[in-house]
Structures are given as structure tokens and as C-alpha cells.
Coordinates of N, CA and C in Angstrom, one line a residue:
M1 N 72.6 50.6 198.6 CA 73.1 49.2 198.6 C 74.1 49.0 197.5
A2 N 75.0 48.1 197.6 CA 76.1 47.9 196.7 C 75.7 47.8 195.3
L3 N 74.7 47.0 195.0 CA 74.3 46.8 193.7 C 73.7 48.0 193.1
R4 N 72.9 48.8 193.9 CA 72.3 50.0 193.4 C 73.4 51.1 193.1
R5 N 74.4 51.1 194.0 CA 75.6 52.0 193.7 C 76.2 51.7 192.4
F6 N 76.5 50.4 192.2 CA 77.1 50.0 190.9 C 76.3 50.4 189.7
L7 N 74.9 50.3 189.8 CA 74.1 50.7 188.7 C 74.0 52.2 188.6
G8 N 74.4 52.9 189.6 CA 74.4 54.3 189.5 C 73.0 55.0 189.5
L9 N 72.1 54.3 190.3 CA 70.7 54.8 190.3 C 70.3 55.4 191.6
K10 N 69.1 55.8 191.7 CA 68.6 56.5 192.9 C 68.8 55.6 194.2
G11 N 69.0 56.3 195.3 CA 69.2 55.6 196.6 C 70.6 55.0 196.7
A12 N 71.6 55.6 195.9 CA 72.9 55.0 195.8 C 74.0 55.8 196.5
D13 N 73.6 56.4 197.6 CA 74.6 57.1 198.4 C 75.6 56.2 199.0
P14 N 76.9 56.2 198.7 CA 77.9 55.3 199.2 C 78.0 55.4 200.7
G15 N 77.6 56.6 201.3 CA 77.7 56.7 202.7 C 76.6 56.1 203.5
D16 N 75.6 55.7 202.8 CA 74.4 55.1 203.4 C 74.6 53.6 203.6
A17 N 74.8 53.1 204.8 CA 75.2 51.7 205.1 C 74.1 50.8 204.5
A18 N 72.9 51.2 204.6 CA 71.8 50.3 204.1 C 71.5 50.5 202.7
G19 N 71.7 51.8 202.2 CA 71.5 52.1 200.8 C 70.0 52.3 200.5
D20 N 69.1 51.6 201.2 CA 67.7 51.6 201.0 C 67.0 51.4 202.4
P21 N 67.2 52.3 203.3 CA 66.8 52.1 204.7 C 65.4 51.8 204.9
A22 N 64.5 52.3 204.0 CA 63.1 52.0 204.2 C 62.7 50.7 203.6
G23 N 63.6 50.1 202.9 CA 63.3 48.8 202.3 C 62.4 48.9 201.1
E24 N 62.4 50.1 200.4 CA 61.4 50.3 199.3 C 61.8 49.4 198.1
G25 N 63.1 49.1 198.0 CA 63.5 48.3 196.8 C 63.4 46.8 197.1
H26 N 62.9 46.4 198.2 CA 62.9 44.9 198.5 C 61.4 44.5 198.8
P27 N 60.9 43.5 198.1 CA 59.5 43.2 198.2 C 59.0 42.8 199.5
S28 N 59.9 42.3 200.4 CA 59.5 41.8 201.7 C 59.9 42.7 202.8
G29 N 60.4 44.0 202.5 CA 60.7 44.9 203.5 C 62.2 45.2 203.5
A30 N 62.7 45.8 204.5 CA 64.1 46.2 204.6 C 65.1 45.0 204.5
P31 N 66.0 45.0 203.6 CA 66.9 43.9 203.5 C 67.9 43.9 204.6
D32 N 68.3 42.7 205.0 CA 69.3 42.6 206.1 C 70.7 42.6 205.7
A33 N 71.6 42.4 206.6 CA 73.1 42.4 206.3 C 73.4 41.3 205.3
A34 N 72.8 40.2 205.4 CA 73.1 39.1 204.5 C 72.7 39.5 203.0
D35 N 71.6 40.1 202.9 CA 71.2 40.6 201.5 C 72.2 41.5 201.0
R36 N 72.7 42.5 201.8 CA 73.6 43.5 201.3 C 75.0 42.8 201.0
A37 N 75.4 41.8 201.8 CA 76.6 41.1 201.5 C 76.5 40.3 200.2
A38 N 75.3 39.7 199.9 CA 75.2 39.0 198.7 C 75.2 39.9 197.5
E39 N 74.6 41.1 197.6 CA 74.6 42.0 196.5 C 76.1 42.5 196.2
T40 N 76.8 42.7 197.3 CA 78.2 43.1 197.1 C 79.0 42.1 196.4
A41 N 78.8 40.8 196.7 CA 79.5 39.7 196.0 C 79.1 39.7 194.6
T42 N 77.8 39.9 194.3 CA 77.3 39.9 192.9 C 78.0 40.9 192.1
V43 N 78.1 42.1 192.6 CA 78.7 43.2 191.9 C 80.2 42.9 191.7
R44 N 80.9 42.5 192.7 CA 82.3 42.3 192.5 C 82.6 41.2 191.5
R45 N 81.8 40.2 191.5 CA 82.1 39.0 190.7 C 81.7 39.3 189.2
I46 N 80.5 39.8 189.0 CA 80.1 40.0 187.7 C 80.8 41.2 187.0
V47 N 81.0 42.3 187.7 CA 81.5 43.5 187.2 C 83.0 43.4 187.0
A48 N 83.7 42.5 187.7 CA 85.1 42.3 187.5 C 85.5 42.0 186.1
E49 N 84.7 41.2 185.4 CA 85.0 40.9 184.0 C 84.5 41.9 183.0
L50 N 83.7 42.8 183.5 CA 83.2 43.9 182.7 C 83.8 45.2 182.9
S51 N 84.8 45.3 183.8 CA 85.4 46.5 184.3 C 86.0 47.3 183.2
A52 N 86.5 46.7 182.1 CA 87.1 47.4 181.0 C 86.1 48.1 180.1
L53 N 84.8 47.8 180.3 CA 83.8 48.4 179.4 C 83.4 49.8 180.0
P54 N 82.8 50.6 179.1 CA 82.3 51.9 179.6 C 81.3 51.5 180.7
P55 N 81.2 52.4 181.8 CA 80.3 52.0 182.9 C 78.9 51.7 182.5
A56 N 78.3 52.5 181.6 CA 76.9 52.3 181.3 C 76.7 50.9 180.6
Q57 N 77.7 50.6 179.7 CA 77.6 49.3 179.1 C 77.8 48.1 180.1
G58 N 78.7 48.3 181.0 CA 78.9 47.3 182.0 C 77.7 47.0 182.9
R59 N 77.0 48.1 183.3 CA 75.8 48.0 184.1 C 74.7 47.3 183.3
F60 N 74.6 47.6 182.0 CA 73.6 47.0 181.2 C 73.8 45.5 181.0
L61 N 75.0 45.1 180.8 CA 75.4 43.7 180.5 C 75.3 42.9 181.8
A62 N 75.7 43.5 182.9 CA 75.6 42.8 184.2 C 74.1 42.4 184.5
G63 N 73.2 43.4 184.3 CA 71.8 43.1 184.5 C 71.3 42.1 183.5
F64 N 71.7 42.3 182.2 CA 71.2 41.4 181.1 C 71.6 40.0 181.4
A65 N 72.8 39.7 181.7 CA 73.3 38.3 181.9 C 72.6 37.7 183.1
Y66 N 72.4 38.5 184.2 CA 71.8 38.0 185.4 C 70.3 37.6 185.1
I67 N 69.6 38.5 184.4 CA 68.2 38.2 184.2 C 68.0 37.0 183.3
L68 N 68.9 36.8 182.3 CA 68.8 35.6 181.5 C 69.0 34.4 182.4
S69 N 69.9 34.5 183.3 CA 70.2 33.3 184.2 C 69.0 33.1 185.1
R70 N 68.4 34.2 185.5 CA 67.2 34.1 186.4 C 66.1 33.3 185.7
A71 N 65.9 33.6 184.4 CA 64.8 32.9 183.6 C 65.2 31.4 183.4
A72 N 66.4 31.2 183.1 CA 66.9 29.8 182.8 C 66.8 28.9 184.1
H73 N 67.1 29.5 185.2 CA 67.2 28.8 186.5 C 65.8 28.6 187.2
A74 N 64.7 29.1 186.6 CA 63.4 29.1 187.2 C 63.0 27.7 187.6
D75 N 63.4 26.7 186.7 CA 63.1 25.3 187.0 C 64.2 24.6 187.7
L76 N 65.1 25.3 188.3 CA 66.2 24.8 189.1 C 67.2 24.0 188.2
D77 N 67.2 24.3 186.9 CA 68.2 23.6 186.1 C 68.5 24.5 184.9
I78 N 69.8 24.7 184.6 CA 70.3 25.5 183.5 C 71.0 24.5 182.6
S79 N 70.4 24.2 181.5 CA 71.0 23.2 180.6 C 72.2 23.8 179.8
A80 N 72.9 22.9 179.2 CA 74.0 23.3 178.3 C 73.5 24.1 177.2
E81 N 72.4 23.8 176.6 CA 71.8 24.5 175.5 C 71.4 25.9 175.9
E82 N 70.8 26.0 177.1 CA 70.5 27.4 177.6 C 71.7 28.2 177.9
T83 N 72.8 27.6 178.4 CA 74.0 28.3 178.7 C 74.6 28.8 177.4
H84 N 74.7 28.0 176.4 CA 75.3 28.4 175.1 C 74.5 29.5 174.5
L85 N 73.2 29.5 174.6 CA 72.4 30.6 174.0 C 72.6 31.9 174.8
M86 N 72.7 31.8 176.1 CA 73.0 33.0 176.9 C 74.3 33.6 176.5
E87 N 75.3 32.8 176.4 CA 76.7 33.3 176.0 C 76.6 34.0 174.6
R88 N 75.8 33.4 173.7 CA 75.7 34.0 172.4 C 75.1 35.4 172.5
Y89 N 74.0 35.5 173.3 CA 73.3 36.8 173.4 C 74.2 37.8 174.1
V90 N 75.0 37.4 175.1 CA 75.9 38.4 175.7 C 77.0 38.8 174.7
V91 N 77.5 37.9 173.8 CA 78.4 38.3 172.8 C 77.8 39.3 171.8
D92 N 76.5 39.0 171.4 CA 75.8 39.8 170.4 C 75.5 41.2 170.9
Y93 N 74.9 41.2 172.1 CA 74.4 42.4 172.7 C 75.5 43.3 173.3
G94 N 76.5 42.6 173.8 CA 77.6 43.3 174.5 C 78.8 43.5 173.7
R95 N 78.8 42.9 172.5 CA 80.0 43.0 171.6 C 81.3 42.6 172.4
L96 N 81.1 41.5 173.2 CA 82.3 41.0 174.0 C 83.0 39.9 173.3
P97 N 84.3 39.7 173.6 CA 84.9 38.5 173.1 C 84.3 37.3 173.8
E98 N 84.3 36.2 173.1 CA 83.6 35.0 173.5 C 84.1 34.6 174.9
A99 N 85.4 34.6 175.2 CA 85.9 34.1 176.5 C 85.3 35.0 177.6
Q100 N 85.3 36.3 177.4 CA 84.7 37.2 178.4 C 83.3 36.9 178.6
A101 N 82.5 36.7 177.5 CA 81.1 36.5 177.7 C 80.8 35.2 178.4
V102 N 81.6 34.1 178.1 CA 81.5 32.8 178.8 C 81.6 33.0 180.3
L103 N 82.7 33.7 180.7 CA 82.9 33.9 182.1 C 81.8 34.8 182.8
A104 N 81.4 35.8 182.1 CA 80.3 36.7 182.6 C 79.1 35.9 182.8
V105 N 78.7 35.0 181.9 CA 77.5 34.2 182.0 C 77.7 33.2 183.1
E106 N 78.8 32.6 183.3 CA 79.1 31.6 184.3 C 78.9 32.3 185.7
I107 N 79.5 33.5 185.8 CA 79.3 34.2 187.1 C 77.9 34.5 187.4
A108 N 77.2 35.0 186.4 CA 75.8 35.4 186.5 C 75.0 34.1 186.9
K109 N 75.2 33.0 186.3 CA 74.5 31.7 186.6 C 74.8 31.4 188.1
N110 N 76.0 31.4 188.5 CA 76.3 31.1 189.9 C 75.6 32.0 190.9
Q111 N 75.6 33.3 190.6 CA 75.0 34.3 191.5 C 73.4 34.0 191.5
S112 N 72.9 33.7 190.4 CA 71.4 33.4 190.3 C 71.1 32.2 191.2
R113 N 71.9 31.2 191.1 CA 71.7 29.9 191.8 C 71.8 30.2 193.3
M114 N 72.8 31.0 193.7 CA 73.1 31.2 195.2 C 72.2 32.2 195.8
H115 N 72.0 33.3 195.1 CA 71.4 34.5 195.7 C 70.1 35.0 195.0
G116 N 69.6 34.2 194.1 CA 68.4 34.7 193.3 C 67.3 35.2 194.1
G117 N 66.9 34.5 195.2 CA 65.8 34.9 196.0 C 65.9 36.3 196.5
T118 N 67.1 36.8 196.8 CA 67.3 38.1 197.4 C 67.6 39.2 196.4
E119 N 68.0 38.8 195.2 CA 68.5 39.8 194.3 C 67.6 40.0 193.0
D120 N 66.8 39.0 192.7 CA 66.0 39.0 191.4 C 65.3 40.3 191.2
Y121 N 64.5 40.7 192.2 CA 63.7 41.9 192.1 C 64.6 43.2 191.9
L122 N 65.6 43.3 192.7 CA 66.4 44.5 192.6 C 67.2 44.6 191.3
V123 N 67.8 43.5 190.9 CA 68.5 43.6 189.6 C 67.6 43.9 188.4
T124 N 66.4 43.3 188.4 CA 65.5 43.5 187.3 C 64.9 44.9 187.3
R125 N 64.6 45.4 188.5 CA 64.1 46.8 188.6 C 65.1 47.8 188.1
E126 N 66.4 47.6 188.5 CA 67.4 48.5 188.1 C 67.7 48.4 186.6
F127 N 67.6 47.2 186.0 CA 67.8 47.1 184.6 C 66.7 47.9 183.9
R128 N 65.5 47.8 184.4 CA 64.3 48.5 183.8 C 64.7 50.0 183.7
D129 N 65.3 50.5 184.7 CA 65.6 51.9 184.8 C 66.7 52.4 183.9
V130 N 67.6 51.5 183.5 CA 68.7 51.9 182.6 C 68.5 51.5 181.1
A131 N 67.5 50.7 180.9 CA 67.2 50.2 179.5 C 66.0 50.9 178.9
T132 N 66.1 51.0 177.6 CA 64.9 51.5 176.8 C 63.9 50.4 176.7
E133 N 62.7 50.8 176.3 CA 61.6 49.8 176.1 C 62.0 48.8 175.1
E134 N 62.7 49.2 174.0 CA 63.1 48.3 173.0 C 64.1 47.3 173.5
Q135 N 65.0 47.7 174.4 CA 66.0 46.8 175.0 C 65.3 45.9 176.0
R136 N 64.3 46.4 176.7 CA 63.5 45.5 177.6 C 62.8 44.4 176.9
L137 N 62.2 44.8 175.8 CA 61.5 43.8 174.9 C 62.4 42.8 174.4
A138 N 63.6 43.3 173.9 CA 64.6 42.3 173.4 C 65.1 41.3 174.5
L139 N 65.2 41.8 175.7 CA 65.6 40.9 176.8 C 64.5 39.9 177.1
L140 N 63.2 40.4 177.1 CA 62.1 39.4 177.3 C 62.1 38.3 176.2
R141 N 62.4 38.7 175.0 CA 62.4 37.8 173.9 C 63.6 36.8 174.1
C142 N 64.7 37.3 174.5 CA 65.9 36.5 174.8 C 65.6 35.5 175.9
C143 N 64.8 35.9 176.9 CA 64.5 35.0 178.1 C 63.6 33.9 177.5
Y144 N 62.7 34.2 176.7 CA 61.9 33.1 176.1 C 62.7 32.2 175.3
A145 N 63.6 32.7 174.5 CA 64.4 31.9 173.6 C 65.4 31.0 174.4
V146 N 65.9 31.5 175.5 CA 66.7 30.7 176.4 C 65.9 29.6 177.0
G147 N 64.7 29.9 177.5 CA 63.9 28.8 178.0 C 63.5 27.8 177.0
A148 N 63.4 28.2 175.7 CA 63.1 27.2 174.6 C 64.3 26.5 174.0
A149 N 65.5 26.8 174.6 CA 66.7 26.3 174.0 C 66.7 24.7 174.0
D150 N 66.1 24.2 175.0 CA 66.1 22.7 175.1 C 64.7 22.2 174.6
A151 N 64.1 22.9 173.8 CA 62.8 22.5 173.0 C 61.6 22.6 173.8
S152 N 61.6 23.0 175.1 CA 60.4 23.1 175.9 C 60.6 24.2 177.0
I153 N 59.7 25.1 177.1 CA 59.7 26.1 178.1 C 58.8 25.6 179.2
S154 N 59.4 25.3 180.4 CA 58.7 24.7 181.5 C 57.7 25.7 182.0
A155 N 56.7 25.2 182.8 CA 55.7 26.0 183.4 C 56.4 27.0 184.4
E156 N 57.5 26.5 185.1 CA 58.2 27.3 186.0 C 58.9 28.5 185.3
E157 N 59.5 28.1 184.2 CA 60.2 29.2 183.4 C 59.2 30.2 182.8
N158 N 58.1 29.7 182.3 CA 57.1 30.6 181.8 C 56.6 31.6 182.9
A159 N 56.3 31.1 184.1 CA 55.8 31.9 185.2 C 56.9 32.9 185.6
E160 N 58.2 32.5 185.6 CA 59.2 33.4 186.0 C 59.4 34.5 184.9
I161 N 59.3 34.1 183.7 CA 59.5 35.1 182.6 C 58.3 36.2 182.6
R162 N 57.1 35.7 183.0 CA 56.0 36.6 183.1 C 56.3 37.6 184.3
Q163 N 56.8 37.1 185.3 CA 57.2 38.0 186.5 C 58.3 39.0 186.1
I164 N 59.2 38.5 185.3 CA 60.3 39.4 184.8 C 59.7 40.5 184.0
A165 N 58.8 40.1 183.1 CA 58.1 41.1 182.2 C 57.4 42.2 183.1
S166 N 56.7 41.8 184.1 CA 56.1 42.7 185.0 C 57.1 43.7 185.7
E167 N 58.2 43.1 186.2 CA 59.2 43.9 186.8 C 59.9 44.8 185.9
L168 N 59.9 44.5 184.6 CA 60.5 45.3 183.6 C 59.6 46.4 183.1
G169 N 58.4 46.4 183.6 CA 57.4 47.5 183.3 C 56.7 47.2 181.9
L170 N 56.7 46.0 181.5 CA 56.1 45.7 180.2 C 54.6 45.2 180.4
D171 N 53.7 45.8 179.7 CA 52.3 45.5 179.9 C 51.9 44.1 179.4
R172 N 50.7 43.7 179.7 CA 50.2 42.4 179.3 C 50.2 42.2 177.8
S173 N 49.8 43.2 177.0 CA 49.8 43.1 175.6 C 51.2 42.8 175.0
R174 N 52.2 43.5 175.5 CA 53.5 43.3 175.0 C 54.0 41.9 175.4
L175 N 53.8 41.5 176.6 CA 54.2 40.2 177.1 C 53.5 39.1 176.2
N176 N 52.2 39.2 175.9 CA 51.5 38.2 175.2 C 52.0 38.2 173.7
A177 N 52.4 39.3 173.2 CA 52.9 39.4 171.8 C 54.2 38.6 171.7
V178 N 55.1 38.8 172.6 CA 56.3 38.0 172.6 C 56.1 36.6 172.9
A179 N 55.3 36.3 173.9 CA 55.0 34.9 174.3 C 54.4 34.1 173.1
E180 N 53.6 34.8 172.3 CA 53.0 34.1 171.2 C 54.0 33.5 170.2
E181 N 55.1 34.2 170.1 CA 56.2 33.7 169.2 C 56.8 32.4 169.6
F182 N 56.6 32.1 170.9 CA 57.2 30.8 171.5 C 56.1 29.9 171.9
K183 N 54.9 30.0 171.4 CA 53.8 29.2 171.9 C 54.0 27.7 171.7
D184 N 54.6 27.3 170.6 CA 54.9 25.9 170.3 C 55.9 25.3 171.3
Q185 N 56.7 26.1 172.0 CA 57.6 25.6 172.9 C 57.1 25.6 174.4
L186 N 56.0 26.1 174.6 CA 55.4 26.1 176.0 C 55.0 24.7 176.4
S187 N 55.5 24.2 177.5 CA 55.3 22.8 177.9 C 53.8 22.6 178.1
V188 N 53.0 23.6 178.5 CA 51.6 23.3 178.7 C 50.9 23.1 177.4
I189 N 51.3 23.8 176.3 CA 50.8 23.6 175.0 C 51.2 22.2 174.5
Q190 N 52.4 21.9 174.7 CA 52.9 20.6 174.2 C 52.2 19.4 174.9
A191 N 51.9 19.5 176.2 CA 51.2 18.5 176.9 C 49.8 18.4 176.4
M192 N 49.2 19.5 176.2 CA 47.8 19.5 175.7 C 47.7 18.8 174.3
R193 N 48.6 19.1 173.4 CA 48.6 18.5 172.1 C 48.8 17.0 172.2
R194 N 49.7 16.6 173.1 CA 49.9 15.1 173.3 C 48.6 14.5 173.7
S195 N 47.9 15.1 174.7 CA 46.7 14.5 175.2 C 45.6 14.5 174.2
H196 N 45.7 15.3 173.1 CA 44.7 15.4 172.1 C 45.2 14.7 170.8
G197 N 46.2 13.9 171.0 CA 46.8 13.2 169.8 C 47.4 14.0 168.8
G198 N 48.1 15.1 169.2 CA 48.8 16.0 168.3 C 47.9 16.9 167.6
A199 N 46.8 17.3 168.1 CA 45.9 18.3 167.5 C 46.6 19.6 167.2
G200 N 46.2 20.3 166.1 CA 46.8 21.5 165.7 C 46.4 22.7 166.6
D201 N 46.6 23.9 166.0 CA 46.4 25.1 166.8 C 45.0 25.5 166.7
G202 N 44.1 24.7 167.3 CA 42.7 25.1 167.4 C 42.5 26.1 168.5
A203 N 41.2 26.4 168.7 CA 40.8 27.4 169.7 C 41.3 27.0 171.1
G204 N 41.3 25.7 171.4 CA 41.7 25.3 172.7 C 43.2 25.6 172.9
G205 N 44.0 25.3 171.8 CA 45.4 25.6 171.9 C 45.7 27.0 172.1
N206 N 45.0 27.9 171.4 CA 45.2 29.3 171.5 C 44.8 29.8 172.9
A207 N 43.7 29.2 173.4 CA 43.3 29.7 174.8 C 44.4 29.3 175.8
A208 N 44.9 28.0 175.7 CA 45.9 27.6 176.6 C 47.2 28.4 176.5
G209 N 47.5 28.8 175.2 CA 48.7 29.6 175.0 C 48.5 31.0 175.7
G210 N 47.3 31.5 175.5 CA 47.0 32.8 176.2 C 47.1 32.8 177.6
N211 N 46.5 31.7 178.2 CA 46.6 31.5 179.7 C 48.0 31.4 180.2
A212 N 48.8 30.6 179.4 CA 50.2 30.4 179.8 C 51.0 31.7 179.7
A213 N 50.7 32.5 178.7 CA 51.4 33.7 178.5 C 50.9 34.9 179.4
G214 N 49.7 34.8 179.8 CA 49.3 36.0 180.5 C 48.2 35.8 181.4

């Protein structure tokens, strides 16, 4: 498939019209022509602004920006605060000029909004294969930070980030360790504290945080 060919990973034979004829890379079975067309559009639009980078760096950043957008868009809204933080992370991790990072993030956001349902799993799985564990943990932490940029990580964002962690091959203990850093921003914890008149981090708060994280 076009996205897999761009990432330079297994099943990336350019002569294979389907790229993944058995549908092994798609959670619901063999992808159809619309899925392949959407992936082609994603590659062309995101990679166009990263084409001057070394191929490995471009692949890494394309996946990085898309997955950040996936996490931010889980609640069907990407705030200005979330966008600004995504741009900062792409600058920091990609060592890109700000203008190029802004455009790369905007393209990734648009692709996530339009084609997220068909591409999320594929993009995240391929990022897992090109990134080290340290890089995958850094991305997970960035996803939580982006979700917390507007002071509250929604239940939808938290659930999506947990799914991202699973697709990145990160186990429950690593997920929970990162989630614990953002416990105060989880909307479920905030709601529980309001209902208890602003109670502190008692056993109930920790249990709710653990449930929300894992």
C-alpha cells in the first residue's frame, strides 16, 4: 500500500496493487480502493513538506505528527492550544523550521480528520516498527501532553491514547507510568474531585486514575 511503501517496511512491493492483499494490516480485513486512495493522499500531502529531509527522518516525523493529531482529535476537536503544542513538538523532535512544522502539523490534522478511521492503525503500527522504545514512550508522553494542553484530557482522548499505546507495543505498566504524570489533567479525576468538593489524592482518586489510565 502507498503508506507502507513510503515507510519502507514489509509488504511494500510497489508492483503489488493492494500492497497487503490478505488485509493483515487492516483490523477489519482487506482494505478497499478508497482506503488505498486515502493513504496515497496522506503520503503525498504530509511527505511533500518533509521531502528535503533524510528518508528515515521524514518517515519518523510523518508518523509522529499524524499520531499526535490522532490523539488530539479523539474528542472531535483540536484546540488552538493543542495545535501549538503539536507544532512545538514537531520543531523539537524534527529540528524543523517553524514554518515547515506548522504546515506539516496542519496537513496531519486534516488527514486525521478526514481519513482517521481508515489510517490510524496502519500509521501507528508502522511508526512502532521504525521507532525505538524510547521514541515510542516519548510520543506517548507527547500525546498526553497535547491532550492536556487545554487543561483537561477528555475521556475520549484518554481512551484513544490508551489504544495508541497498545498499537505502539507498550505494555500496561509503561502506559500507566506515563499516564500517572498527567493524572491531574484527566477529566474523570477532575469530575470526581468536583463531586467530592475538591478532595485530594486519596485512595479513591488513585483508583480512578488507575482505571482511566489502564
